[in-house]
Tab-separated table of C-alpha atoms in Angstrom:
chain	number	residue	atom	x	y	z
A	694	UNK	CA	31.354	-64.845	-5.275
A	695	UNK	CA	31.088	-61.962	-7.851
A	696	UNK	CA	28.934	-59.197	-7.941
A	697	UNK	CA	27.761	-56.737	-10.725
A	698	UNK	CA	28.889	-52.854	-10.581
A	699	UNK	CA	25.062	-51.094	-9.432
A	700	UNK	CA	23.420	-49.442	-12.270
A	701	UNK	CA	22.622	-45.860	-11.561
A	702	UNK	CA	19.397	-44.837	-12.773
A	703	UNK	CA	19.820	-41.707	-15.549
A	704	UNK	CA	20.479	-39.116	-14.107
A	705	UNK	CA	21.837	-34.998	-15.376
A	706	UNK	CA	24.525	-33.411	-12.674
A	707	UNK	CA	24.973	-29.663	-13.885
A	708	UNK	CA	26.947	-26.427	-12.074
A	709	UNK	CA	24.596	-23.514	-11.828
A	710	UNK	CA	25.487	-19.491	-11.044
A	711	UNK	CA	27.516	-19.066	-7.813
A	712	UNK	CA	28.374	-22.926	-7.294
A	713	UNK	CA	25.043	-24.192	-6.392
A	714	UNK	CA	25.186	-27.668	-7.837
A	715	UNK	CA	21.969	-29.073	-9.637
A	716	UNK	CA	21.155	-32.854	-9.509
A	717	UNK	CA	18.543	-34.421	-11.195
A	718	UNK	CA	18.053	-38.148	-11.275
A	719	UNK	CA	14.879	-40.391	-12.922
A	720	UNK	CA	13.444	-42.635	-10.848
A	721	UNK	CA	10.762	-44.686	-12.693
A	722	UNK	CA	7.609	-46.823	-11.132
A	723	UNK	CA	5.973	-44.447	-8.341
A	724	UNK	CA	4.455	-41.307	-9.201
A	725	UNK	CA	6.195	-39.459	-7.042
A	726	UNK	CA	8.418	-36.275	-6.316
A	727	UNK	CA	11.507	-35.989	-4.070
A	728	UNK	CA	13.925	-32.790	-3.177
A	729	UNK	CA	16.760	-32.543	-1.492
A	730	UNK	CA	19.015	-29.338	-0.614
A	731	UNK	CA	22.154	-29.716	1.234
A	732	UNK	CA	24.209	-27.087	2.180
A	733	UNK	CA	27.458	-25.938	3.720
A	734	UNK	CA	26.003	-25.573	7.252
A	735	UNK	CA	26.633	-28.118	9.295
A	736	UNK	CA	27.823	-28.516	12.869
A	737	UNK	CA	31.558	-28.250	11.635
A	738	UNK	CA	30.712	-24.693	11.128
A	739	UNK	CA	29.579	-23.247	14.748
A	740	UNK	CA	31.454	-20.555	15.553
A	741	UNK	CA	33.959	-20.896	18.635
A	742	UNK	CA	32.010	-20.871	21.712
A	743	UNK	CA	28.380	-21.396	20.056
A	744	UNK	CA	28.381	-25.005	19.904
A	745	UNK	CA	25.401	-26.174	18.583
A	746	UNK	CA	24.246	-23.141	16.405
A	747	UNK	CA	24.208	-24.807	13.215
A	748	UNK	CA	21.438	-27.594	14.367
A	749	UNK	CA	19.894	-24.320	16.790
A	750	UNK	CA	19.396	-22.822	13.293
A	751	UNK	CA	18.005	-25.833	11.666
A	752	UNK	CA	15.442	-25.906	14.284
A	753	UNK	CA	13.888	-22.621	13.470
A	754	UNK	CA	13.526	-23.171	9.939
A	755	UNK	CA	10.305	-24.900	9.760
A	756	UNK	CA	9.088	-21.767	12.799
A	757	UNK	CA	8.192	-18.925	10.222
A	758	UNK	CA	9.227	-17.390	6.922
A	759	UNK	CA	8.952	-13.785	5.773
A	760	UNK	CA	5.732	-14.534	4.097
A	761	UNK	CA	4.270	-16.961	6.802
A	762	UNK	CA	3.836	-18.101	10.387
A	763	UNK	CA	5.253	-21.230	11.773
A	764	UNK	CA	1.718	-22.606	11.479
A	765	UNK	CA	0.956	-21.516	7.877
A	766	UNK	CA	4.155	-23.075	7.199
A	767	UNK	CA	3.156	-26.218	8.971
A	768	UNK	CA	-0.320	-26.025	7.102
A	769	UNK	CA	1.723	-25.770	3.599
A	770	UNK	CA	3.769	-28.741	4.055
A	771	UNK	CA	1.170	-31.065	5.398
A	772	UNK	CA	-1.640	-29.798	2.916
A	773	UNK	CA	0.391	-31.536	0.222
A	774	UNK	CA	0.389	-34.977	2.471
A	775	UNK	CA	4.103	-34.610	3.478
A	776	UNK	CA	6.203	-33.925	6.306
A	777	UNK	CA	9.340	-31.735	5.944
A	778	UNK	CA	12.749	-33.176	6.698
A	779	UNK	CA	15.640	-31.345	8.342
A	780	UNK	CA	18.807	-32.970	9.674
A	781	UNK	CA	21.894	-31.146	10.536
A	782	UNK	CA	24.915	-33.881	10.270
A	783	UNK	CA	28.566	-32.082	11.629
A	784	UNK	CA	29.466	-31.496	7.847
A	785	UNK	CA	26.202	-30.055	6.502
A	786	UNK	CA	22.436	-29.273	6.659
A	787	UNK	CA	19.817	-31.397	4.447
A	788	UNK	CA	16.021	-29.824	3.861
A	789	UNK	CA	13.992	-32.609	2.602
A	790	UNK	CA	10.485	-33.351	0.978
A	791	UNK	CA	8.510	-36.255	-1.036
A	792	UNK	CA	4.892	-35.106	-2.221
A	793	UNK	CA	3.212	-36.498	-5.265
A	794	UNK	CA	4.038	-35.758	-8.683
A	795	UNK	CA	1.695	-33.392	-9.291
A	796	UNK	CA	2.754	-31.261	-6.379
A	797	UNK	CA	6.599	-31.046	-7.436
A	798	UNK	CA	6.333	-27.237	-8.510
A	799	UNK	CA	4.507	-26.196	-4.998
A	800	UNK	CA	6.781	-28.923	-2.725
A	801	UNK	CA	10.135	-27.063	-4.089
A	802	UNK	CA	8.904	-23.752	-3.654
A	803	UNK	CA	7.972	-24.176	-0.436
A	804	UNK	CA	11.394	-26.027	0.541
A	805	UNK	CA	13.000	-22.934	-1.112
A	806	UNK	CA	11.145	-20.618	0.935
A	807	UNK	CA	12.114	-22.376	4.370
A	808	UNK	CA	15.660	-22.619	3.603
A	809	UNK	CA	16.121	-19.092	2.395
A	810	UNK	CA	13.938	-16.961	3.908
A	811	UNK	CA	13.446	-17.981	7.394
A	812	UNK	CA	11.864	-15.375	9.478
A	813	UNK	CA	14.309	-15.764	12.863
A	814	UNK	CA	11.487	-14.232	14.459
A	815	UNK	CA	12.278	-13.048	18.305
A	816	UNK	CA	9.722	-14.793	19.901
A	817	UNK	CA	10.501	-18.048	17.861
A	818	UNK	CA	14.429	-17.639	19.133
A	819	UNK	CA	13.260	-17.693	22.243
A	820	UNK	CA	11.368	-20.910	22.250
A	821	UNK	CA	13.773	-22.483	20.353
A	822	UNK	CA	16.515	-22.005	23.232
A	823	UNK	CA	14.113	-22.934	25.673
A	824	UNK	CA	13.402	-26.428	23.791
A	825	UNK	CA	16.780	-26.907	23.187
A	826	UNK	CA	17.947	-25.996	26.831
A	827	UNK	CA	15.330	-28.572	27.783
A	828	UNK	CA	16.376	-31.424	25.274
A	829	UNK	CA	19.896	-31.174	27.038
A	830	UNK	CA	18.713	-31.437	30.448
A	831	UNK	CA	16.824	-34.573	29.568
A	832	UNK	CA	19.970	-35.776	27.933
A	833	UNK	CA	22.030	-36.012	31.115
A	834	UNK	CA	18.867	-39.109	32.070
A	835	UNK	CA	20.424	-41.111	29.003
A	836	UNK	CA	23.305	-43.023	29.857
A	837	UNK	CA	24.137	-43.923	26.093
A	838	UNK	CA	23.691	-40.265	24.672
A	839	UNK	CA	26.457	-39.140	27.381
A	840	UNK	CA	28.471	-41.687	26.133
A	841	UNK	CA	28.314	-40.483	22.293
A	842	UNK	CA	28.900	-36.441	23.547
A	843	UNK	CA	31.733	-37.357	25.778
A	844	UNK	CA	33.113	-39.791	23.317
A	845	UNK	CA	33.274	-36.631	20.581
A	846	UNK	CA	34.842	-34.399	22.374
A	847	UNK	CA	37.585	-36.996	24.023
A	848	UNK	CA	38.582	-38.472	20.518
A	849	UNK	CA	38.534	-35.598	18.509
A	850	UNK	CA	39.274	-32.534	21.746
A	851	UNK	CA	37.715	-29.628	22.215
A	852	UNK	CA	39.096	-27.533	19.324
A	853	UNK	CA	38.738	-29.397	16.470
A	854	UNK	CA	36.063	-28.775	14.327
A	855	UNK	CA	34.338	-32.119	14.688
A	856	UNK	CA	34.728	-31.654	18.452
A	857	UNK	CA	31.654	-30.836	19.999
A	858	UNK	CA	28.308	-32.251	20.125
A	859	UNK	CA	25.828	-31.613	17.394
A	860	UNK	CA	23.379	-30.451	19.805
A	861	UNK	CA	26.087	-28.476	21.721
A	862	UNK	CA	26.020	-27.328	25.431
A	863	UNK	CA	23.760	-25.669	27.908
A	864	UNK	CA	26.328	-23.335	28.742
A	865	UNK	CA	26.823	-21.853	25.623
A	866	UNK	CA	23.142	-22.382	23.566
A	867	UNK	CA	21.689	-20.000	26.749
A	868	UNK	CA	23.465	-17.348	25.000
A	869	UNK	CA	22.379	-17.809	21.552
A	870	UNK	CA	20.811	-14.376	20.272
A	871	UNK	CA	18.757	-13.632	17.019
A	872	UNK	CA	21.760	-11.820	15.344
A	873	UNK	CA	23.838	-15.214	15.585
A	874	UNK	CA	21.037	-17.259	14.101
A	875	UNK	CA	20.799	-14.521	11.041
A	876	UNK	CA	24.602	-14.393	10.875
A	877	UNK	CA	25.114	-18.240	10.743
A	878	UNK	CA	22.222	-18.495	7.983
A	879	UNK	CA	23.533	-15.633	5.947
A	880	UNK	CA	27.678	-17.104	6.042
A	881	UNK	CA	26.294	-20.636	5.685
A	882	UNK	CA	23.308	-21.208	3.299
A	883	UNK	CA	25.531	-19.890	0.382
A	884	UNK	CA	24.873	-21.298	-3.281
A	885	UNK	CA	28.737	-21.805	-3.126
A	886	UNK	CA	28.525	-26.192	-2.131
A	887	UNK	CA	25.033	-26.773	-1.608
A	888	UNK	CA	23.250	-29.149	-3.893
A	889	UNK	CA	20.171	-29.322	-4.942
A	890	UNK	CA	18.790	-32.767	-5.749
A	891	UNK	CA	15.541	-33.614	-7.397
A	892	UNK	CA	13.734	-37.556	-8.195
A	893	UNK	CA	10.906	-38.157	-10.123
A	894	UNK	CA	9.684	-40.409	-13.207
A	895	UNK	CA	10.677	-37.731	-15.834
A	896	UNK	CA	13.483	-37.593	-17.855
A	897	UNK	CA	16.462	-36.112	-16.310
A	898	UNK	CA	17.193	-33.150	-18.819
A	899	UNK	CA	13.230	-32.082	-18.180
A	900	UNK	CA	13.533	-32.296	-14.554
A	901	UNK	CA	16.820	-30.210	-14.500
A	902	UNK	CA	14.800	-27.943	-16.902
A	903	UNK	CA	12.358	-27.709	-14.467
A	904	UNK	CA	14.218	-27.338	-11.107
A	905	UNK	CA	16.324	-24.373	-12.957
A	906	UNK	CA	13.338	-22.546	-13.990
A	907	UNK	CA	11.932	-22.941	-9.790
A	908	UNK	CA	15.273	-21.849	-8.625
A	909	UNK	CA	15.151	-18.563	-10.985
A	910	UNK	CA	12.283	-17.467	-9.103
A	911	UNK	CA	14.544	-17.704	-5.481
A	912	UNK	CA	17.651	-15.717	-7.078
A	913	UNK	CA	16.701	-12.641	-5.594
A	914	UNK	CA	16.030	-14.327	-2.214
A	915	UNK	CA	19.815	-16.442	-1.081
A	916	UNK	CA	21.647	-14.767	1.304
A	917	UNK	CA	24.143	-11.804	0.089
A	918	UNK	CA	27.691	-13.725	-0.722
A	919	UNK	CA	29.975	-13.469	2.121
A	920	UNK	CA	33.382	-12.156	1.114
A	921	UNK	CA	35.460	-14.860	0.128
A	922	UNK	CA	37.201	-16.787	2.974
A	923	UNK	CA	39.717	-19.874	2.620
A	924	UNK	CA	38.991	-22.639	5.949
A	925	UNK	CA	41.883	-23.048	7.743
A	926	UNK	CA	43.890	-26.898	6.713
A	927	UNK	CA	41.728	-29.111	8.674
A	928	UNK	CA	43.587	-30.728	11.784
A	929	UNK	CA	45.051	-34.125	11.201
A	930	UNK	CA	43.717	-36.909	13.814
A	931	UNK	CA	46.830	-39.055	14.546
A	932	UNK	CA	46.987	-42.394	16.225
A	933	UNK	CA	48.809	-41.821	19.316
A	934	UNK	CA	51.434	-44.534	20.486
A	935	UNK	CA	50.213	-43.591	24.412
A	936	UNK	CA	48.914	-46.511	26.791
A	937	UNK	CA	45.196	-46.763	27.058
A	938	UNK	CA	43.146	-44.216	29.565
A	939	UNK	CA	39.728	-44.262	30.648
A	940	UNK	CA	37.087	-41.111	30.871
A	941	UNK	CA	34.974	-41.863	33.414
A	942	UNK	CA	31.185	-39.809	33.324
A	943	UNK	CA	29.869	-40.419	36.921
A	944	UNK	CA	26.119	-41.093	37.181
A	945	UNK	CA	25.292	-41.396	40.375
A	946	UNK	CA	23.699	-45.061	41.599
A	947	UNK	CA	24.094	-46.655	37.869
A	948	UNK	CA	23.038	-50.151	37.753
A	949	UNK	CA	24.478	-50.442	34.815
A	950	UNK	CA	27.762	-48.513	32.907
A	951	UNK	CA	27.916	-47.828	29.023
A	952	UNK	CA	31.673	-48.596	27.303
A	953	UNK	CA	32.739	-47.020	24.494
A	954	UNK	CA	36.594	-48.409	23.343
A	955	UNK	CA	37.567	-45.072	20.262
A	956	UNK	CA	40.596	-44.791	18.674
A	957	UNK	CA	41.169	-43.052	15.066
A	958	UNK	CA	39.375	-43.980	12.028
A	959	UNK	CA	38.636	-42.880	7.983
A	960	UNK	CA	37.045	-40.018	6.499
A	961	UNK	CA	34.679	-40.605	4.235
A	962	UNK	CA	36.809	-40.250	0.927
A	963	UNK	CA	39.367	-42.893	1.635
A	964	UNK	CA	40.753	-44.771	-0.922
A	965	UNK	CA	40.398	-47.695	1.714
A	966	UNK	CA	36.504	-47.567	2.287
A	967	UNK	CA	35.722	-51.289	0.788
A	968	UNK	CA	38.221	-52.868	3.277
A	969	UNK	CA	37.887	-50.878	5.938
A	970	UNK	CA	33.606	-51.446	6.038
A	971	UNK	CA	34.286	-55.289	5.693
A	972	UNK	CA	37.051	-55.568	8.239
A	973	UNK	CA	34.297	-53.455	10.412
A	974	UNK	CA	31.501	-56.301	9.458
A	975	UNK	CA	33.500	-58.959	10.670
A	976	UNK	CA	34.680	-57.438	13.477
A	977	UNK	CA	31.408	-56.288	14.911
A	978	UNK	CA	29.273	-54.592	12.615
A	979	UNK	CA	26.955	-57.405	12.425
A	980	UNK	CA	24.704	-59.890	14.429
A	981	UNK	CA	26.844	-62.626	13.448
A	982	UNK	CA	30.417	-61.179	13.906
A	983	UNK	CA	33.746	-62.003	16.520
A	984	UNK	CA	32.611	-59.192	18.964
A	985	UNK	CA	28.831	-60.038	19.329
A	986	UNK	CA	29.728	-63.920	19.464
A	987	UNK	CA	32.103	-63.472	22.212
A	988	UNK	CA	30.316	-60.778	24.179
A	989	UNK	CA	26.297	-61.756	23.621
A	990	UNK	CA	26.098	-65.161	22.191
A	991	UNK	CA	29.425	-66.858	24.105
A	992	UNK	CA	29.052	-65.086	27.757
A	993	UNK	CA	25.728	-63.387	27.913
A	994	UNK	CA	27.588	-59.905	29.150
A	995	UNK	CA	25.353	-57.355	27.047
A	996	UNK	CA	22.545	-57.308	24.799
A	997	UNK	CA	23.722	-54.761	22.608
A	998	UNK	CA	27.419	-55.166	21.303
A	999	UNK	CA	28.493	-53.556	17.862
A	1000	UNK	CA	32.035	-51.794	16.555
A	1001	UNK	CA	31.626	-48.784	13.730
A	1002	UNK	CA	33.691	-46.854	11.569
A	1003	UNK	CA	32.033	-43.156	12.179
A	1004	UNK	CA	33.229	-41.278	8.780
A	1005	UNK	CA	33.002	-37.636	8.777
A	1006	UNK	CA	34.101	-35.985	5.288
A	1007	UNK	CA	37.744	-34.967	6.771
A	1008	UNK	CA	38.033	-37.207	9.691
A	1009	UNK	CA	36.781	-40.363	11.777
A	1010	UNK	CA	36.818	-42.661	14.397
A	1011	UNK	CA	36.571	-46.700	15.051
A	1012	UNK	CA	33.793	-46.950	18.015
A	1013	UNK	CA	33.370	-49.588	20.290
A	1014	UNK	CA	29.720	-49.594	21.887
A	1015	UNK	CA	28.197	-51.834	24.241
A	1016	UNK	CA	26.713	-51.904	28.016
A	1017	UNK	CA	26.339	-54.357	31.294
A	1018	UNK	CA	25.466	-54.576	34.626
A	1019	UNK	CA	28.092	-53.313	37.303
A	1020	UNK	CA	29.455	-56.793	38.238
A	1021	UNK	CA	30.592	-57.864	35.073
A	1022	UNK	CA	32.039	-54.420	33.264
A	1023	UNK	CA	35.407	-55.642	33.922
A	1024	UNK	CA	34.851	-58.580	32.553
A	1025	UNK	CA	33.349	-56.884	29.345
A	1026	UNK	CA	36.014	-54.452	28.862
A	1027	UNK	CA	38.619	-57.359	29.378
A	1028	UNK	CA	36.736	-59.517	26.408
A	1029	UNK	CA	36.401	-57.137	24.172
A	1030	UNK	CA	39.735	-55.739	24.724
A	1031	UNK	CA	41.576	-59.683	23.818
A	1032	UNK	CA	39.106	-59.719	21.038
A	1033	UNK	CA	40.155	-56.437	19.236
A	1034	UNK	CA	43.882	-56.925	20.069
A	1035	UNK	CA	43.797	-60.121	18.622
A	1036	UNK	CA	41.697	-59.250	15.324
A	1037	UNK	CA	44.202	-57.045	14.486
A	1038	UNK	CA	46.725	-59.310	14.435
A	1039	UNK	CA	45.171	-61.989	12.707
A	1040	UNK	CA	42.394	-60.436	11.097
A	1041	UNK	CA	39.240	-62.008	9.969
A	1042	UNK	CA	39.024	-65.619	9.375
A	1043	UNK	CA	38.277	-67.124	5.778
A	1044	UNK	CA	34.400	-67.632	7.117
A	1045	UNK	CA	33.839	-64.243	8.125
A	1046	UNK	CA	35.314	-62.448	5.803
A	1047	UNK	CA	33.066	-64.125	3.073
A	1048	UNK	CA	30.085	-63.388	5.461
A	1049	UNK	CA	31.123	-59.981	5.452
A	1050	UNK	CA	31.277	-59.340	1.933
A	1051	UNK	CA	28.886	-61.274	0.923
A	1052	UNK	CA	26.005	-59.479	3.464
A	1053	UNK	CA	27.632	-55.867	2.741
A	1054	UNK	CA	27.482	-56.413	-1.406
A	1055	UNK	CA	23.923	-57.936	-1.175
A	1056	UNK	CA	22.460	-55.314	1.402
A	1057	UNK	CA	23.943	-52.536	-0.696
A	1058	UNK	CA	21.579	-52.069	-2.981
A	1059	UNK	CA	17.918	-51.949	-0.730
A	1060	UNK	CA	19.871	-48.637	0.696
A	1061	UNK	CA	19.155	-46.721	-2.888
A	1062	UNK	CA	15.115	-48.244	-3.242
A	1063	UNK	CA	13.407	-45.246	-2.262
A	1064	UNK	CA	13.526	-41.701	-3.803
A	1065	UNK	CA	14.832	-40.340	-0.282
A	1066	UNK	CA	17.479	-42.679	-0.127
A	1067	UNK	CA	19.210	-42.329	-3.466
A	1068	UNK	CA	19.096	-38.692	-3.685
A	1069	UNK	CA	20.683	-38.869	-0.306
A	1070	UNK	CA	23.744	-41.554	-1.507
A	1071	UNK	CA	24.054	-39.667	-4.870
A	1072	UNK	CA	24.381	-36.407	-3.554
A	1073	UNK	CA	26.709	-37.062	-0.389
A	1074	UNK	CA	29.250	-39.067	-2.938
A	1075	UNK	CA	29.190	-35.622	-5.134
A	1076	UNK	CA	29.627	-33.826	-1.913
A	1077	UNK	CA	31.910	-35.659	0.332
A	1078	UNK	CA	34.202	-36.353	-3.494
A	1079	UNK	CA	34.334	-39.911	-3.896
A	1080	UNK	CA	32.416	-39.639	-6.859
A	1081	UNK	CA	29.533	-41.531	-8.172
A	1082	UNK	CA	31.926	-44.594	-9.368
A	1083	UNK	CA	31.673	-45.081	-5.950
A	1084	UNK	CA	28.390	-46.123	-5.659
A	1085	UNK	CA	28.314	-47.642	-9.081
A	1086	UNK	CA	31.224	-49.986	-7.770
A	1087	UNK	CA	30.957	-50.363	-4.114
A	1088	UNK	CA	29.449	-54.043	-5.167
A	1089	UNK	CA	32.675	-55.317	-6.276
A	1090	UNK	CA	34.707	-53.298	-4.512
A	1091	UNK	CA	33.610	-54.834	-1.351
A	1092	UNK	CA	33.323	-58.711	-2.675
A	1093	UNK	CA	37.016	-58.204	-3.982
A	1094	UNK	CA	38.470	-57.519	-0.723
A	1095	UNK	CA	41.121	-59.588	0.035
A	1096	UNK	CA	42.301	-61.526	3.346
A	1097	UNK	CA	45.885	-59.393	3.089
A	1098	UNK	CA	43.791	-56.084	2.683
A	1099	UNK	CA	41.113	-57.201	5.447
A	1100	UNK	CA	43.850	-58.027	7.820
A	1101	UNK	CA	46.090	-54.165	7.410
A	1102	UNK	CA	42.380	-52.483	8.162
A	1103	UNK	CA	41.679	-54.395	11.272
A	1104	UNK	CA	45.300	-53.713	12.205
A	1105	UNK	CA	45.237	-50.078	11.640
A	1106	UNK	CA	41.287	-49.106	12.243
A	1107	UNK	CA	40.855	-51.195	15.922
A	1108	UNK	CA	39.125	-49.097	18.703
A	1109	UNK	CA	41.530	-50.880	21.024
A	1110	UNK	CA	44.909	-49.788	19.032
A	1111	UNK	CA	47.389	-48.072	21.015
A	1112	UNK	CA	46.376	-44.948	22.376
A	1113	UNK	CA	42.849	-46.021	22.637
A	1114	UNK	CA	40.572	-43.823	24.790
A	1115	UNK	CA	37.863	-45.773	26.762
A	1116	UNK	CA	34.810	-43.947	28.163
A	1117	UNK	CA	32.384	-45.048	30.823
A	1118	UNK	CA	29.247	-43.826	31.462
A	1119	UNK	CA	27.834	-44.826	35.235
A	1120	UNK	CA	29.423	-45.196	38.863
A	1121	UNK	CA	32.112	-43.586	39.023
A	1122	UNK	CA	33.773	-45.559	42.191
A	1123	UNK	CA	31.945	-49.001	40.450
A	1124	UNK	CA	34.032	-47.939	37.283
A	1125	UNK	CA	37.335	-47.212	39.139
A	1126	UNK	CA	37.339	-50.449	41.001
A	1127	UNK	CA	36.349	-52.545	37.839
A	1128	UNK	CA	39.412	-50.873	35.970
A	1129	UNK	CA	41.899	-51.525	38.652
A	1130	UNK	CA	45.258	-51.539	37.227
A	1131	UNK	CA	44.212	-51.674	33.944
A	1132	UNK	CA	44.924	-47.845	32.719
A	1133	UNK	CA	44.942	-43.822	34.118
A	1134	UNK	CA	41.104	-43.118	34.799
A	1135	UNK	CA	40.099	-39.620	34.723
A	1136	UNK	CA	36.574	-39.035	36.247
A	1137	UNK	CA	34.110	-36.078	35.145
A	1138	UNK	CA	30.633	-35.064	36.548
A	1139	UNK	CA	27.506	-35.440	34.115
A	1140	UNK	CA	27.177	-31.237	34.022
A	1141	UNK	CA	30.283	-30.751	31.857
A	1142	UNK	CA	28.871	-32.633	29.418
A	1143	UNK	CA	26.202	-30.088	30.067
């Protein structure tokens, strides 16, 4: 099979005063108006012991600006028939916002306004804590959410930037004060790497035109430049030659456990991306690959089965994920354990590996149809440097993988390499009898994920 290089629609990319990055993109058909600002404030940032500021922050955005309450704000955005978007990711924070055409000039002011001149007020802080505070609690009720925070923080440890949950920690949120909230937004929502991204039917050098001239009105209003700082070299992740060990996060009278299998994985900018996402496919990425065959279809031991390569911008991991009932983890973790040790050394058959590329280059373009989604895929490839050749030849990148390249990514991305961590989430005595002999098992109570 072939497959054409995607066609980017035209689009104007332009560096404006103090490194704020301007993207403009035309996007014919539907009369409509998208923005997008990401900036250099995601949960990578949070200072040591505030984990979970960055996304605290994010929260308060939308609860008050200098000029209005949290419900005139609220009145704004859905007065225009939209709903504002904000999503803090570990490497940054993304403000979003569709409205119709007509409403472009009022939607981007009043995404400016919440991203730059937040209120923080006291009262607001306060709430904000308590929801958060709250959200955690309810957390330690969902067996597959304690398996993604403990996961983290066992892959990646406790002082590396990407080690922490998003949402953070009970423990340290309750001491969240107004004056960190203002200091994260003032070091963080710098012009220097954010990007501001803007779709619409007009012409890209008339949309840039325009989004400068909205901009120009918010000069006044960005947060003073911190002094220059250089980020420390960010810590290698190394695959570790050790025998496999198990975390074990006891939930007390679990009818069920969650497995995760994590080993080392990609960032983002890889030169190795287009094998490493179809070796991923095959392997378990979708409803017809090895993993889901031999665990669902074959043996009826979970429902939900899947492997994923989770790519941060520096840093990643290869993820495992599935669940079953007490009596048959073993069993699971014994399946899936052949099945990944045996992928990697013979990689994907002829079969799948077509399947693979075939599904991945055909799926690939529905992900850019809307105005949200392409000014999202546009502006992380600018941001996380891979470049939009990337997008404009992920197509044949991916149907041009070969058997030999297939076969050194599922060898050196498997969750169950050596030096694997696995983590359970249920029983903890269940757990240790199920694992038996099979590796060191370190158990942990539900409150330090906390």
């Amino acid at each position: 099979m072939s497959a054409r290089d995607f066609q980017l629609p035209p689009l104007e990319l332009a560096e404006l005063q103090g490194g704020l990055s301007l993207l403009a993109i035309q996007r014919r058909g539907l009369p409509l108006f998208h923005a997008r600002l990401s900036l250099p404030a995601g949960a990578r940032f949070d200072p040591q012991g505030k984990a979970g500021l960055a996304n605290f922050v994010s929260d308060l955005l939308q609860r008050g600006t200098r000029r209005r309450s949290a419900d005139e704000v609220n009145a704004l955005i859905e007065g225009m028939g939209a709903g504002l978007g904000v999503d803090c990711s570990m490497d940054e924070l993304a403000l979003t916002l569709t409205v119709p055409a007509e409403l472009k000039a009022e939607a981007l002011d009043a995404l400016l306004e919440v991203a730059l001149t937040p209120a923080f007020a006291a009262d607001e802080v306060a709430s904000a804590r308590r929801r958060t505070l709250s959200a955690l609690q309810s957390d330690l009720d969902e067996p597959g959410t304690l398996a993604s925070r403990a996961l983290i923080n066992v892959a990646f440890g406790r002082a590396h930037p990407y080690g922490h949950p998003i949402h953070g920690y009970s423990r340290e949120v309750e001491g969240f004060t107004a004056a960190d909230v203002e200091g994260f937004h003032a070091a963080r929502y710098q012009r220097k790497g954010a990007l501001l991204a803007v779709v619409s039917s007009d012409e890209p050098a008339a949309l840039a035109a325009f989004a400068r001239a909205a901009l120009a009105n918010w000069d006044a209003s960005w947060p003073a430049a911190a002094a220059a700082r250089e980020e420390a070299p960010f810590p290698p992740l190394e695959s570790s030659a050790t025998p496999l060990s198990a975390l074990v996060i006891h939930k007390a009278d679990s009818t069920q456990a969650q497995v995760r299998i994590v080993s080392p994985g990609i960032a983002k900018g890889t030169a190795r991306y287009a094998e490493a996402v179809v070796a991923n496919s095959a392997l378990g990425g979708g409803f017809t690959s090895l993993l889901v065959d031999a665990i669902r279809v074959d043996r009826g031991l979970s429902y939900s089965v899947s492997s994923r390569l989770l790519m941060y911008r520096h840093a990643g991991l290869s993820i495992f994920s599935s669940f079953t009932k007490n009596e048959t983890l073993r069993t699971l973790i014994d399946v899936a354990l052949e099945k990944m040790r045996g992928y990697a050394e013979a990689g994907p058959s002829l079969d799948s590996l077509e399947k693979a590329r075939t599904y991945l280059a055909g799926l690939f373009p529905l992900g850019l149809e809307s105005h949200e989604a392409l000014a999202e895929q546009v502006s992380d490839a600018l941001l996380d440097g891979v470049g939009l050749d990337h997008l404009r030849k992920y197509r044949s990148r991916v149907i041009s993988v070969t058997p030999e390249q297939a076969l050194a990514a599922a060898r050196d991305l498997s969750p169950a390499r050596p030096g694997a961590r696995l983590v359970i989430v249920g029983d903890a005595e269940v757990a240790q009898k199920a694992l038996g002999d099979l590796c060191p098992v370190e158990v942990r109570q539900l409150e330090s994920l906390a």
